[in-house]
Structures are given as C-alpha cells and as structure tokens.
Coordinates of C-alpha atoms in Angstrom, one line a residue:
Chain A
M1 CA 71.5 105.9 84.7
E2 CA 75.0 106.9 86.0
I3 CA 74.7 104.3 88.8
L4 CA 74.0 101.6 86.2
M5 CA 76.9 102.7 84.1
A6 CA 79.2 102.7 87.2
L7 CA 78.2 99.1 87.9
L8 CA 78.9 98.1 84.4
I9 CA 82.2 99.8 84.3
G10 CA 83.1 98.2 87.6
I11 CA 82.4 94.8 86.1
L12 CA 84.5 95.6 83.1
F13 CA 87.4 96.7 85.3
M14 CA 87.0 93.5 87.4
T15 CA 87.1 91.3 84.3
A16 CA 90.1 93.2 82.9
T17 CA 92.0 92.8 86.1
Y18 CA 91.2 89.1 86.3
L19 CA 92.3 88.5 82.7
M20 CA 95.5 90.5 83.1
L21 CA 96.6 88.4 86.0
S22 CA 96.4 85.2 83.9
K23 CA 99.2 83.3 82.3
S24 CA 98.4 83.4 78.6
L25 CA 99.5 86.5 76.7
L26 CA 96.4 86.7 74.6
R27 CA 94.1 86.7 77.6
I28 CA 96.3 89.6 78.9
I29 CA 95.8 91.6 75.7
I30 CA 92.0 90.9 75.8
G31 CA 92.2 92.3 79.4
T32 CA 93.8 95.5 78.2
G33 CA 91.1 95.9 75.6
L34 CA 88.4 95.6 78.3
L35 CA 90.3 98.0 80.5
S36 CA 90.3 100.6 77.8
H37 CA 86.6 100.1 77.1
G38 CA 86.0 100.6 80.8
A39 CA 88.1 103.8 80.9
H40 CA 86.3 105.2 77.8
L41 CA 82.9 104.5 79.2
L42 CA 83.9 106.0 82.5
L43 CA 85.0 109.2 80.7
L44 CA 81.6 109.3 79.0
T45 CA 79.7 108.7 82.3
M46 CA 81.7 111.2 84.3
G47 CA 81.0 113.9 81.7
G48 CA 77.3 113.5 82.6
L49 CA 74.5 111.5 81.0
K50 CA 71.8 114.2 81.0
R51 CA 69.4 114.3 78.1
G52 CA 70.1 116.6 75.2
A53 CA 70.6 116.7 71.4
A54 CA 73.7 115.3 69.7
P55 CA 76.3 118.0 69.6
L56 CA 75.5 119.3 66.1
L57 CA 74.5 122.9 65.8
G58 CA 72.2 122.0 63.0
E59 CA 69.9 120.4 65.5
H60 CA 68.7 123.8 66.9
A61 CA 68.0 122.1 70.3
P62 CA 67.6 124.0 73.6
S63 CA 70.3 121.9 75.2
Y64 CA 73.1 119.6 73.9
V65 CA 75.1 116.9 75.5
D66 CA 78.6 117.8 76.6
P67 CA 80.9 117.6 73.5
L68 CA 84.2 117.7 75.4
P69 CA 84.2 114.1 76.8
Q70 CA 83.3 112.8 73.4
A71 CA 86.3 114.4 71.9
L72 CA 88.5 113.1 74.7
I73 CA 87.2 109.6 74.2
L74 CA 87.8 109.8 70.4
T75 CA 91.4 110.7 71.1
A76 CA 91.8 108.0 73.7
I77 CA 90.2 105.4 71.4
V78 CA 92.7 106.0 68.5
I79 CA 95.6 106.0 70.9
S80 CA 94.6 102.7 72.5
F81 CA 93.9 101.3 69.1
G82 CA 97.5 102.1 68.0
V83 CA 99.0 100.7 71.2
T84 CA 96.9 97.6 71.0
A85 CA 97.9 96.9 67.4
F86 CA 101.5 97.3 68.3
F87 CA 101.1 95.1 71.3
L88 CA 99.5 92.4 69.3
V89 CA 102.3 92.4 66.7
V90 CA 105.0 92.3 69.5
A91 CA 103.1 89.4 71.0
Y92 CA 103.1 87.6 67.6
R93 CA 106.8 88.3 67.1
A94 CA 107.6 87.1 70.7
Y95 CA 105.6 83.9 70.0
Q96 CA 107.6 83.3 66.8
E97 CA 111.0 84.0 68.5
L98 CA 110.5 82.6 72.0
G99 CA 108.1 79.9 71.1
T100 CA 105.7 80.4 74.0
D101 CA 102.8 82.6 75.1
N102 CA 103.0 81.6 78.7
M103 CA 104.1 84.6 80.8
D104 CA 105.7 82.3 83.4
R105 CA 108.1 81.0 80.8
L106 CA 109.0 84.5 79.6
R107 CA 111.4 85.0 82.5
G108 CA 114.8 83.8 81.4
K109 CA 117.9 84.4 83.4
E110 CA 118.5 88.1 83.6
G111 CA 120.7 89.3 80.8
H112 CA 121.4 85.9 79.3
E113 CA 119.5 84.9 76.2
Chain B
M1 CA 101.7 135.2 72.9
N2 CA 105.0 133.8 72.0
N3 CA 105.7 131.4 69.2
L4 CA 109.1 130.4 70.6
I5 CA 107.5 128.0 73.1
I6 CA 106.4 125.6 70.4
L7 CA 109.7 125.4 68.6
P8 CA 111.3 122.7 70.9
I9 CA 108.2 120.5 70.1
L10 CA 107.9 121.5 66.4
I11 CA 111.5 121.1 65.3
P12 CA 111.9 117.4 66.3
L13 CA 108.4 116.7 65.0
I14 CA 109.1 118.0 61.5
T15 CA 112.5 116.4 61.5
G16 CA 110.9 113.0 62.5
V17 CA 108.4 113.3 59.7
V18 CA 111.0 114.3 57.1
L19 CA 113.4 111.5 58.2
I20 CA 110.7 108.9 57.4
F21 CA 111.3 109.6 53.7
F22 CA 115.1 108.8 53.7
T23 CA 115.3 105.6 55.8
K24 CA 117.9 104.0 53.4
N25 CA 120.2 107.0 53.3
I26 CA 121.9 106.8 56.6
M27 CA 124.3 109.7 56.1
A28 CA 121.4 112.1 55.4
Q29 CA 119.6 110.7 58.5
R30 CA 122.6 111.5 60.7
W31 CA 123.2 115.0 59.3
I32 CA 119.5 116.0 59.4
S33 CA 118.9 114.7 63.0
A34 CA 122.2 116.3 64.2
I35 CA 121.4 119.7 62.7
S36 CA 117.8 119.6 64.0
A37 CA 119.0 118.6 67.5
L38 CA 121.4 121.6 67.5
L39 CA 118.5 123.9 66.4
T40 CA 116.4 122.5 69.2
I41 CA 119.1 123.3 71.7
I42 CA 119.3 126.9 70.4
A43 CA 115.6 127.4 70.4
S44 CA 115.2 126.0 73.9
F45 CA 118.1 128.1 75.1
M46 CA 116.4 131.3 73.7
L47 CA 113.2 130.2 75.3
A48 CA 114.8 129.7 78.7
H49 CA 116.5 133.1 78.4
Q50 CA 113.2 134.8 77.5
V51 CA 111.4 133.1 80.4
Y52 CA 114.1 134.3 82.7
R53 CA 113.9 137.9 81.5
N54 CA 110.1 138.3 81.1
G55 CA 108.5 135.8 83.4
I56 CA 106.2 132.9 82.4
Q57 CA 105.5 132.6 78.7
T58 CA 102.2 131.3 77.5
M59 CA 100.8 130.5 74.0
D60 CA 97.1 129.9 73.3
L61 CA 97.0 127.6 70.4
S62 CA 94.8 128.9 67.6
N63 CA 94.1 132.0 69.6
W64 CA 91.4 130.3 71.8
E65 CA 91.5 132.0 75.1
A66 CA 92.9 130.2 78.1
P67 CA 90.4 127.8 79.7
Y68 CA 88.8 126.9 76.3
G69 CA 91.7 126.0 74.1
I70 CA 95.0 124.2 74.7
T71 CA 97.5 126.5 76.3
L72 CA 101.3 125.8 76.2
V73 CA 102.9 127.2 79.3
S74 CA 106.6 127.6 79.8
D75 CA 107.7 128.6 83.2
M76 CA 111.3 128.5 84.4
L77 CA 111.1 124.8 85.4
S78 CA 109.6 123.7 82.0
A79 CA 112.1 125.8 80.1
L80 CA 115.1 124.4 82.0
L81 CA 113.9 120.8 81.6
V82 CA 113.3 121.3 77.9
L83 CA 116.8 122.8 77.6
T84 CA 118.3 119.8 79.5
T85 CA 116.3 117.4 77.3
S86 CA 117.6 119.0 74.1
I87 CA 121.2 118.7 75.2
I88 CA 120.9 115.1 76.3
A89 CA 119.1 114.2 73.1
F90 CA 121.9 115.7 71.1
A91 CA 124.5 113.8 73.1
A92 CA 122.6 110.5 72.7
L93 CA 122.2 111.1 69.0
F94 CA 125.9 111.9 68.5
Y95 CA 126.8 108.7 70.4
S96 CA 124.3 106.7 68.3
F97 CA 126.1 107.5 65.1
K98 CA 129.0 105.1 65.9
S99 CA 127.3 102.7 68.3
I100 CA 123.7 101.9 67.3
G101 CA 124.6 99.9 64.2
E102 CA 123.3 100.1 60.6
A103 CA 120.5 97.5 61.1
R104 CA 118.7 99.7 63.5
E105 CA 119.5 102.9 61.7
R106 CA 117.8 101.6 58.6
F107 CA 114.6 100.9 60.5
F108 CA 113.5 104.3 61.6
Y109 CA 115.8 104.7 64.6
Y110 CA 116.3 108.4 64.1
P111 CA 112.7 109.3 63.4
V112 CA 111.6 107.5 66.5
V113 CA 114.2 109.2 68.7
N114 CA 112.9 112.5 67.3
F115 CA 109.3 111.6 68.2
L116 CA 110.5 110.6 71.7
I117 CA 111.9 114.1 72.1
V118 CA 108.6 115.6 70.8
G119 CA 106.7 113.7 73.6
V120 CA 109.1 114.7 76.3
N121 CA 109.4 118.3 75.4
G122 CA 105.6 118.5 74.9
A123 CA 104.9 116.9 78.3
F124 CA 107.2 119.5 80.0
T125 CA 105.5 122.4 78.2
T126 CA 101.8 121.7 78.1
G127 CA 99.3 123.5 80.3
D128 CA 96.4 121.1 79.7
I129 CA 95.9 117.8 81.6
F130 CA 94.5 115.8 78.7
N131 CA 97.2 117.2 76.4
L132 CA 99.7 115.9 78.9
F133 CA 98.1 112.5 78.5
V134 CA 98.5 112.7 74.7
F135 CA 102.2 113.8 75.0
F136 CA 102.7 110.9 77.4
E137 CA 101.4 108.5 74.8
V138 CA 103.6 110.1 72.1
M139 CA 106.6 109.5 74.4
L140 CA 105.6 106.0 75.4
M141 CA 104.8 104.8 71.9
S142 CA 108.2 106.0 70.8
S143 CA 109.8 104.3 73.8
Y144 CA 107.9 101.0 72.9
V145 CA 109.5 101.1 69.5
L146 CA 113.0 102.0 70.8
I147 CA 112.9 99.2 73.4
V148 CA 111.9 96.5 70.9
L149 CA 113.8 97.8 67.8
G150 CA 116.4 95.2 66.9
G151 CA 114.1 92.3 68.0
T152 CA 116.5 90.2 70.1
K153 CA 115.0 87.8 72.5
I154 CA 115.6 89.8 75.7
Q155 CA 114.2 92.9 74.0
L156 CA 111.0 91.1 73.0
R157 CA 110.5 89.6 76.4
E158 CA 111.1 92.8 78.3
S159 CA 109.1 95.0 75.9
I160 CA 106.0 92.9 76.5
K161 CA 106.2 93.6 80.2
Y162 CA 107.0 97.3 79.6
I163 CA 104.1 97.8 77.2
L164 CA 101.7 96.0 79.6
V165 CA 102.6 98.1 82.6
N166 CA 102.3 101.3 80.6
V167 CA 99.0 100.4 79.0
I168 CA 97.6 99.9 82.5
S169 CA 99.0 103.1 83.8
S170 CA 97.7 105.0 80.7
A171 CA 94.2 103.6 81.3
L172 CA 94.5 104.8 85.0
F173 CA 95.5 108.2 83.7
V174 CA 92.3 108.4 81.6
I175 CA 90.3 107.3 84.6
A176 CA 92.0 109.9 86.8
V177 CA 91.3 112.6 84.2
A178 CA 87.6 111.5 84.0
Y179 CA 87.2 111.8 87.8
L180 CA 88.9 115.1 87.9
Y181 CA 86.8 116.4 85.0
S182 CA 83.6 115.3 86.8
V183 CA 84.7 117.3 89.9
V184 CA 85.9 120.5 88.3
G185 CA 84.5 120.5 84.7
T186 CA 87.7 121.8 83.1
L187 CA 90.9 120.5 81.7
N188 CA 93.2 123.6 81.7
M189 CA 95.7 123.1 84.5
A190 CA 95.5 126.7 85.8
H191 CA 91.7 126.6 85.7
I192 CA 91.6 123.3 87.5
S193 CA 93.8 124.8 90.2
V194 CA 91.3 127.7 90.6
R195 CA 88.3 125.5 90.7
L196 CA 89.9 123.1 93.2
S197 CA 90.7 126.0 95.5
E198 CA 87.1 127.1 95.3
I199 CA 86.0 123.6 96.4
G200 CA 88.6 123.6 99.2
S201 CA 89.2 120.3 100.9
A202 CA 86.9 117.5 100.0
G203 CA 87.5 113.8 100.4
I204 CA 87.2 113.1 96.6
I205 CA 90.1 115.5 95.9
T206 CA 92.4 113.5 98.1
V207 CA 91.3 110.4 96.3
I208 CA 92.1 111.9 93.0
A209 CA 95.4 113.2 94.3
V210 CA 96.4 109.7 95.3
L211 CA 95.2 108.3 92.0
F212 CA 97.5 110.8 90.1
L213 CA 100.3 109.7 92.4
I214 CA 99.8 106.1 91.4
V215 CA 99.6 107.0 87.7
F216 CA 102.7 109.2 87.6
G217 CA 104.4 107.0 90.1
L218 CA 104.1 104.1 87.7
K219 CA 105.8 106.2 85.0
G220 CA 108.3 107.6 87.3
A221 CA 109.2 104.4 89.3
I222 CA 108.5 105.3 92.9
F223 CA 108.6 102.7 95.7
P224 CA 105.9 100.0 95.3
L225 CA 105.5 100.8 91.5
Y226 CA 109.1 100.5 90.3
F227 CA 109.1 96.8 89.7
W228 CA 109.0 97.0 85.9
L229 CA 112.0 99.3 85.6
P230 CA 115.1 97.2 86.3
G231 CA 114.1 94.5 83.7
S232 CA 112.8 96.9 81.0
Y233 CA 115.8 99.3 81.1
Y234 CA 118.2 96.3 80.9
A235 CA 117.1 95.3 77.4
P236 CA 117.8 98.2 74.9
P237 CA 121.3 99.3 73.7
A238 CA 123.3 102.0 75.5
P239 CA 122.2 105.3 73.8
V240 CA 118.5 104.3 74.1
M241 CA 119.1 103.4 77.7
A242 CA 120.6 106.8 78.2
L243 CA 117.6 108.5 76.7
F244 CA 115.2 106.4 78.9
G245 CA 117.2 106.7 82.1
A246 CA 117.6 110.5 81.7
L247 CA 114.2 111.5 80.3
L248 CA 111.3 109.0 80.8
T249 CA 111.2 108.6 84.6
K250 CA 111.9 112.3 85.0
V251 CA 108.7 113.2 83.1
G252 CA 106.8 111.2 85.7
V253 CA 108.7 113.1 88.4
Y254 CA 107.9 116.4 86.8
S255 CA 104.2 115.5 86.5
I256 CA 104.1 114.6 90.2
T257 CA 105.8 117.9 91.0
R258 CA 103.5 119.9 88.9
T259 CA 100.2 118.3 90.1
Y260 CA 101.3 118.3 93.7
T261 CA 102.3 122.0 93.7
L262 CA 99.6 123.3 91.4
F263 CA 96.5 121.2 92.1
F264 CA 96.7 119.5 95.5
Y265 CA 98.3 122.0 97.8
H266 CA 95.3 122.8 100.0
D267 CA 95.0 119.8 102.1
V268 CA 98.6 118.6 102.3
G269 CA 98.4 116.6 105.6
Y270 CA 97.6 113.3 104.0
T271 CA 98.8 113.4 100.4
H272 CA 102.2 115.0 101.0
Q273 CA 102.9 112.8 104.0
L274 CA 102.2 109.8 101.7
L275 CA 104.4 111.2 99.0
Q276 CA 107.2 111.7 101.6
T277 CA 106.9 108.2 103.0
L278 CA 107.0 106.7 99.5
A279 CA 110.0 108.9 98.5
V280 CA 112.0 107.6 101.5
M281 CA 111.0 104.0 100.7
T282 CA 112.0 104.6 97.1
I283 CA 115.5 105.7 98.2
I284 CA 115.9 102.7 100.4
A285 CA 114.7 100.3 97.7
G286 CA 117.0 101.8 95.1
V287 CA 120.0 101.7 97.3
I288 CA 119.4 98.1 98.2
G289 CA 119.2 97.2 94.5
A290 CA 122.3 99.3 93.6
L291 CA 124.3 97.4 96.3
A292 CA 123.0 94.0 95.5
Y293 CA 124.1 93.6 91.9
T294 CA 127.5 93.1 90.3
D295 CA 126.1 93.9 86.9
I296 CA 127.1 97.5 85.8
K297 CA 123.9 98.2 84.0
K298 CA 121.8 97.1 87.0
I299 CA 123.8 99.3 89.3
I300 CA 123.2 102.4 87.3
I301 CA 119.5 101.4 86.8
Y302 CA 118.9 101.2 90.5
N303 CA 120.6 104.6 90.9
I304 CA 117.8 106.1 88.8
I305 CA 115.3 104.9 91.5
V306 CA 117.4 106.4 94.3
A307 CA 117.5 109.8 92.5
V308 CA 113.7 109.7 91.9
G309 CA 113.3 109.3 95.7
V310 CA 115.6 112.1 96.5
I311 CA 113.8 114.6 94.2
L312 CA 110.4 113.6 95.4
F313 CA 111.5 113.9 99.1
G314 CA 112.4 117.5 98.3
V315 CA 109.1 118.1 96.6
S316 CA 107.1 116.6 99.4
I317 CA 108.5 119.1 102.0
L318 CA 107.1 121.9 99.9
T319 CA 109.2 124.8 101.2
P320 CA 110.9 127.2 98.6
E321 CA 114.3 125.9 99.6
S322 CA 113.5 122.2 99.3
L323 CA 111.8 122.9 95.9
T324 CA 114.9 124.7 94.7
G325 CA 117.0 121.8 95.9
S326 CA 114.8 119.3 94.1
I327 CA 115.0 121.2 90.8
F328 CA 118.8 121.5 91.2
Y329 CA 119.0 117.8 91.7
L330 CA 116.5 117.0 88.9
I331 CA 118.5 118.7 86.3
H332 CA 121.8 117.4 87.6
D333 CA 120.4 113.9 87.7
M334 CA 119.1 113.9 84.1
N335 CA 122.6 115.0 82.9
I336 CA 124.6 112.6 85.0
K337 CA 122.4 109.5 84.3
A338 CA 122.8 110.1 80.6
T339 CA 126.5 110.4 81.1
L340 CA 126.8 107.2 83.2
F341 CA 124.7 105.1 80.7
L342 CA 126.8 106.3 77.8
L343 CA 130.0 105.6 79.7
I344 CA 129.0 102.1 80.7
G345 CA 127.9 101.6 77.1
I346 CA 131.6 102.2 76.1
I347 CA 132.8 99.7 78.7
I348 CA 130.3 97.1 77.3
V349 CA 131.5 97.8 73.8
I350 CA 135.1 97.3 74.9
T351 CA 134.7 94.2 77.0
G352 CA 131.6 92.6 75.5
T353 CA 130.0 92.0 78.9
S354 CA 128.3 93.9 81.6
D355 CA 129.3 91.5 84.4
L356 CA 131.7 93.3 86.8
E357 CA 133.4 90.0 87.7
K358 CA 134.8 89.7 84.1
I359 CA 136.1 93.2 83.8
S360 CA 139.3 94.6 85.3
G361 CA 142.3 96.8 84.6
L362 CA 140.7 99.1 82.0
I363 CA 142.6 102.2 83.2
N364 CA 145.8 101.0 81.7
R365 CA 144.5 101.1 78.2
Y366 CA 141.8 103.7 78.6
P367 CA 142.9 106.4 81.0
A368 CA 140.5 109.1 79.6
L369 CA 137.5 106.8 79.9
G370 CA 138.6 105.9 83.4
W371 CA 138.9 109.4 84.7
T372 CA 135.8 110.7 83.0
F373 CA 133.9 107.8 84.7
F374 CA 135.6 108.8 88.0
I375 CA 134.4 112.4 87.8
A376 CA 130.9 111.3 86.8
T377 CA 130.6 109.0 89.8
A378 CA 131.9 111.7 92.1
A379 CA 129.3 114.1 90.7
L380 CA 126.6 111.4 91.1
A381 CA 127.3 111.0 94.8
G382 CA 127.4 114.8 95.3
I383 CA 131.1 115.4 96.2
P384 CA 131.2 119.2 96.9
P385 CA 132.6 121.0 93.9
L386 CA 130.6 118.9 91.4
S387 CA 127.0 119.0 90.3
G388 CA 125.1 116.7 92.7
F389 CA 126.1 118.7 95.9
A390 CA 124.1 121.8 95.9
G391 CA 120.7 120.2 95.3
K392 CA 121.2 117.5 97.9
L393 CA 122.5 120.0 100.4
M394 CA 119.3 122.1 100.1
V395 CA 117.0 119.1 100.3
V396 CA 118.8 117.7 103.4
R397 CA 118.9 121.1 105.1
S398 CA 115.2 121.8 104.5
G399 CA 114.5 118.3 105.7
F400 CA 116.2 119.0 109.0
E401 CA 114.6 122.4 109.2
T402 CA 111.1 121.0 108.9
E403 CA 112.0 118.2 111.4
N404 CA 111.8 115.3 109.0
Y405 CA 114.9 113.8 110.5
I406 CA 114.4 110.3 109.2
G407 CA 114.0 111.3 105.6
A408 CA 116.9 113.7 105.7
F409 CA 119.1 111.1 107.3
V410 CA 118.1 108.5 104.7
V411 CA 119.1 111.0 101.9
L412 CA 122.5 111.6 103.5
M413 CA 123.1 107.8 104.0
S414 CA 122.0 107.2 100.4
S415 CA 124.8 109.4 99.1
L416 CA 127.4 107.3 100.8
L417 CA 125.9 104.0 99.6
V418 CA 125.4 105.4 96.0
L419 CA 129.1 106.4 96.0
F420 CA 130.0 103.0 97.2
S421 CA 127.9 101.3 94.5
V422 CA 129.4 103.2 91.6
M423 CA 132.9 103.3 93.1
R424 CA 132.8 99.6 93.0
I425 CA 132.6 99.7 89.3
F426 CA 135.6 102.0 89.2
I427 CA 137.7 100.0 91.6
R428 CA 136.9 96.6 90.3
G429 CA 136.6 97.4 86.6
F430 CA 139.3 100.0 86.1
W431 CA 141.9 99.0 88.6
G432 CA 143.4 95.5 89.0
T433 CA 145.2 93.4 86.4
P434 CA 144.6 94.2 82.8
R435 CA 142.8 91.6 80.7
A436 CA 142.4 91.1 76.9
Y437 CA 139.0 91.4 75.4
K438 CA 138.0 90.2 72.0
N439 CA 136.1 93.2 70.7
E440 CA 138.7 95.7 71.9
E441 CA 140.4 96.4 68.6
R442 CA 137.3 97.4 66.7
A443 CA 135.8 99.6 69.4
P444 CA 135.7 103.3 68.3
V445 CA 136.4 104.4 71.9
K446 CA 137.7 107.9 71.1
W447 CA 134.6 108.9 69.1
L448 CA 132.2 107.4 71.6
L449 CA 133.8 109.2 74.5
V450 CA 133.1 112.7 73.1
A451 CA 129.4 112.9 74.0
P452 CA 129.8 111.6 77.7
A453 CA 132.9 113.8 78.1
I454 CA 130.9 116.9 77.1
L455 CA 128.1 116.0 79.5
T456 CA 130.7 115.5 82.2
V457 CA 132.1 118.9 81.5
F458 CA 128.5 120.2 81.9
A459 CA 128.3 118.4 85.3
V460 CA 131.5 120.1 86.4
L461 CA 130.4 123.5 85.2
Y462 CA 127.0 123.1 86.8
G463 CA 128.7 122.3 90.1
F464 CA 131.2 125.1 90.0
G465 CA 128.7 127.6 88.6
T466 CA 126.0 126.9 91.3
E467 CA 126.2 130.6 92.4
A468 CA 125.5 131.8 88.9
I469 CA 122.7 129.3 88.2
Y470 CA 121.0 129.8 91.6
P471 CA 118.8 132.8 90.7
V472 CA 117.5 130.9 87.6
I473 CA 116.6 127.8 89.6
S474 CA 115.1 129.8 92.5
T475 CA 112.8 131.6 90.0
A476 CA 111.6 128.2 89.0
A477 CA 111.0 127.1 92.6
E478 CA 109.2 130.4 93.3
T479 CA 106.6 129.6 90.7
L480 CA 106.1 126.1 92.2
A481 CA 105.8 127.6 95.7
N482 CA 103.2 130.2 94.7
P483 CA 100.7 128.7 92.2
E484 CA 99.1 132.2 91.8
I485 CA 102.0 133.3 89.6
Y486 CA 101.3 130.4 87.2
I487 CA 97.5 130.9 87.3
N488 CA 97.7 134.6 86.7
A489 CA 100.1 134.1 83.8
V490 CA 97.8 131.6 82.1
L491 CA 94.3 133.1 82.8
K492 CA 95.6 136.7 82.5
E493 CA 93.4 137.9 85.3

C-alpha cells in the first residue's frame, strides 16, 4: 500500500513541478495546490498505513491508526488554505494592476515602475 | 517550569489581536504597540538573565511531559536572539511612526508587525520541529502581508515571486518533517536527537539532513537558493526592509544552526563539508552582488547574503570557538543590518532616489546622519573596536586552526570588499558637491535618526563590551557544542 501511495505522491510532485515551471500564473497556483496535496499525502503515508480503528476511544478497538500525522496534516491543510487564498487574491490584484498573468512579463526594470 | 519563556511570544500576540479593533485610531495604535514592544524587551531581558543564572529554561505547555506535548525551550542562544529581536522590533516600530505613512497604518500595519514578531520569537524558542514549521508560517504569512501592503506595482510583482518561493519551501519543510517522523517517530527536538544517536549513521539520515539544509537554506538565502532575495527585499518600504533584513533570514540561519548541532552531528563528514562549501560560495556570491550595484538598497541587500555565509561558515567548523564566533557575529549582524536599512531609508526619504549616481554631498546638510552611517559601515566591516570584529576574528581563527585555509581566507577578503562596497555609499553619497533635492524640506530627519542612532550606540557598546559579553555568548556556544546539555534539560533525565 505504501509503495502505491509513494508512486501516486511522486506523480503529484512531478505534475506540480511541471505546472510551477509554466508561464501562466494560474497554472503556477494550481501547481502549488498539487504540491501541498502531495506533501499532505506523504505525511499520512510516512506515519504508516497499517490497519486499525479510527482514532476515537469510543471504538474500543485493539489497535488504532496513528493520530499524530492526522493532526499534523490538519494543521498543514489550514495553513496552506490560508496561504493559497492570499496568493489567489494577490494574483487577482496583480492582474488588475499590471494587466498580465504571464510571468515572463512580470519582470520590469529593477526599481522602476 | 517557567512561564517567563512564553511572554516574548504572548505579549506581541495579544497586542496584535487588540490592535485589530482600533485600526482607524492611529495614535492609539502607535502608543499600544510602542508600550508592548517595551514590555517585550523587558520580558526578554529578564528571560535572558534567568537563563544565564540558572541554565536552560523549559516550559511544557499544558503540563504534558516532554516528548508528548509541545515544549518551549530557551537556551542562551534562543534567549539572546529573542532579546535582539525585541530591540530591533522596537526600533523599527519607532521609525515607522514617522515614515510608514497613514495609508499603511490604517490597514493593519501595526497588528501585522506584531504577528511577525510572534512568529520570529516563537521560532527561536520552540522545542518541537512541527511547531517550528507553524511559527515559520506565522512569520511568513505576516511577511507576505508586509511586503504587499500598499499595493504598488513593484510590490505586487515581487510579492508573487516571494510567496511562490516560500510556498514551495514550506511544502519541502512538511516533506522533510514527514521523512524525519517516519525514521524516528517523534517530533520533540531533544527526543529526535536521542533517537537519531541510537540509530547512528544511516544513509537516510544524511538525506534528511540535506533536505533540511535545502529548506532552511531557501529561507535563509544560502548560495544556490538566494535568487529570490534581492528582488523581494527591494520592494517594501524601509522599516519593513529593516525587519526583514534583520530577522527573516536569521531565522533560517538559526534553524540550520540548531538542526546541524542538535540532530545531525554524528556523521559530519558529508553534511558539514557541504554546508561549509555552500557557506563559502554564499560569501563569494554576496560580495559580487554588493560590488556590482550602484543602488544603495541592493548593496545592503547583498551584504545580508555575505553575513549569512560568514555565520554558516563558523557553524560548519563546529568547534566551541567557531560557534562562539558565529553567535557573536549573528547578533551583531541582526543589529547592524537593521541600522543600515533604517539609515538608507532616511537617505531615500531625503533624496527621493536610491540610485547612488544621483546622490552626493549629503554631509554638508546632515552631518549627524553622515557620521552615524560611517560608524555603522565601519562596524559592518569589522573594524576592531566596533561590533563586527570579535565574531569574525573567532571564526577566522578557528578556520585556520582546523586547516580550512580557503574558507578563512575568503572570510577575511570578504571583510575588505564589504567595507569597500559600503564605503562607496559614504564617499559618493555623503562627500562631493551638495545638491538640492525636492523632498528635502518635508523630511523629518531628526526624528527618523533616533532609532538607527540608538542601534549604532548598541553596536559600539557591543564592540567595546566584548569582554563583558563573552561569558554569556560562550555559554550559548557550549550548549550548541554539547547537545547533551540541551537534551537533559528538556527530557529531565
């Protein structure tokens, strides 16, 4: 199971890298979304995918899955959600002000507007 | 157990939250943030004093014992960095009162600065690797807002690049933590160190060490990963630039220092050699940039990169003396970079440009500014009685002692070229024929000069009082050189 997940995560990272190297800003932001999906899945996989009950004490199971990576992922998800929302709004403002979403044209001569 | 540890995090946090409610009342914002910054300085000074008297202070949040809960750990290095951060934050806030402009002050400038201080102080104090990630994000999120606040074209353009680089490095941080967790099964930094020394030297640990170097090197701007810094730091106004230049990259440097002295000290052959090579390359790249530009902002920005290289060169040698030198230089550099950014902020306010070709003869009208700048540049280069000397001396000496001749020689040469790069600003900008500038009459130069002048006085005192400060700093280096001290303090074995 872990090997399958590792392959999937590898494909996610590959796609994310490809998208982040493209010219359009929106494709870059989609790339960052895929990158954070990959990172979160990796966190889950690296915590171990052994069988066990959901981490609820009411289940009275002999063994549970590791609750720590789940808490870490939850934290990482809200953080990347906040950053992505901010990034999207900055991209929107930049499109309004600068009139382009092409990263090549976002250069400008240093220091001069 | 000691609740004093959390005060440098808690005071700015509460202030930031309270300030959100009075965004339209600018006077109240200024007073509250100034008072809270003073309180933070007092709290962090008391903390540093306590750590010096009684050894490492730890605090288990919610009374969960060490490996299970989040532990805040304040050793001498953390306490000193928190104290330096608080002083710089106060200076930058004081400078902001007259320079940042009402438009920015109305839109959450002061709350965000306070949240930035929360992130920085938290990152210096935490004893948990994932909590370090969270404090990094607190700091970065605030820095995104500060870099884009105002919404001019150059700010929007550069903030997109800055956010993108940091989103990628944050994802890499999560990945690094995931790998480390799967190897050691714990997140508490002291416990990780214990588990790693049980495993000994395995290939995967070296891989994780290099991954952490990439993550923190992206935040701290080391050689192949510094490409984002010159553009991004160019965009925001002077007090924000001072906060960034003094604090943000230094958090990355601190994290490299912490992980490479606490986690990855068993198999130093590959990792520390890599760190050393990169540090030397960083110095060279920074010096080339500092010499290449005639723009005063760019010159100081590339000097940040040089200093990062010098500090990490000292860390990579890993002897008690080189670590002492690195810590000396780290604190000096935080102080002096804040000073220089605030000073060139004043020059830009007076002349309305940062192009050195268009500035000359300032010393006639502004002698106090000129001589403060002169002392600050001399301190930056490490002229003996001033603050940059002792740290660099120790780094260079231990470089020669461990037979790293090339690195030590590069550090020495970099001093000369750094001095040349900033002295150029002094000679071309302050000497020569005086010119008239259109914003000159309205510039509140006297008021703005107060904060950098105080920081310059600190730089001078730090240089002259090296003998008095030495025992404090060598205590900090001792903890770095012997991780057992840190581990025993946290796990209470």
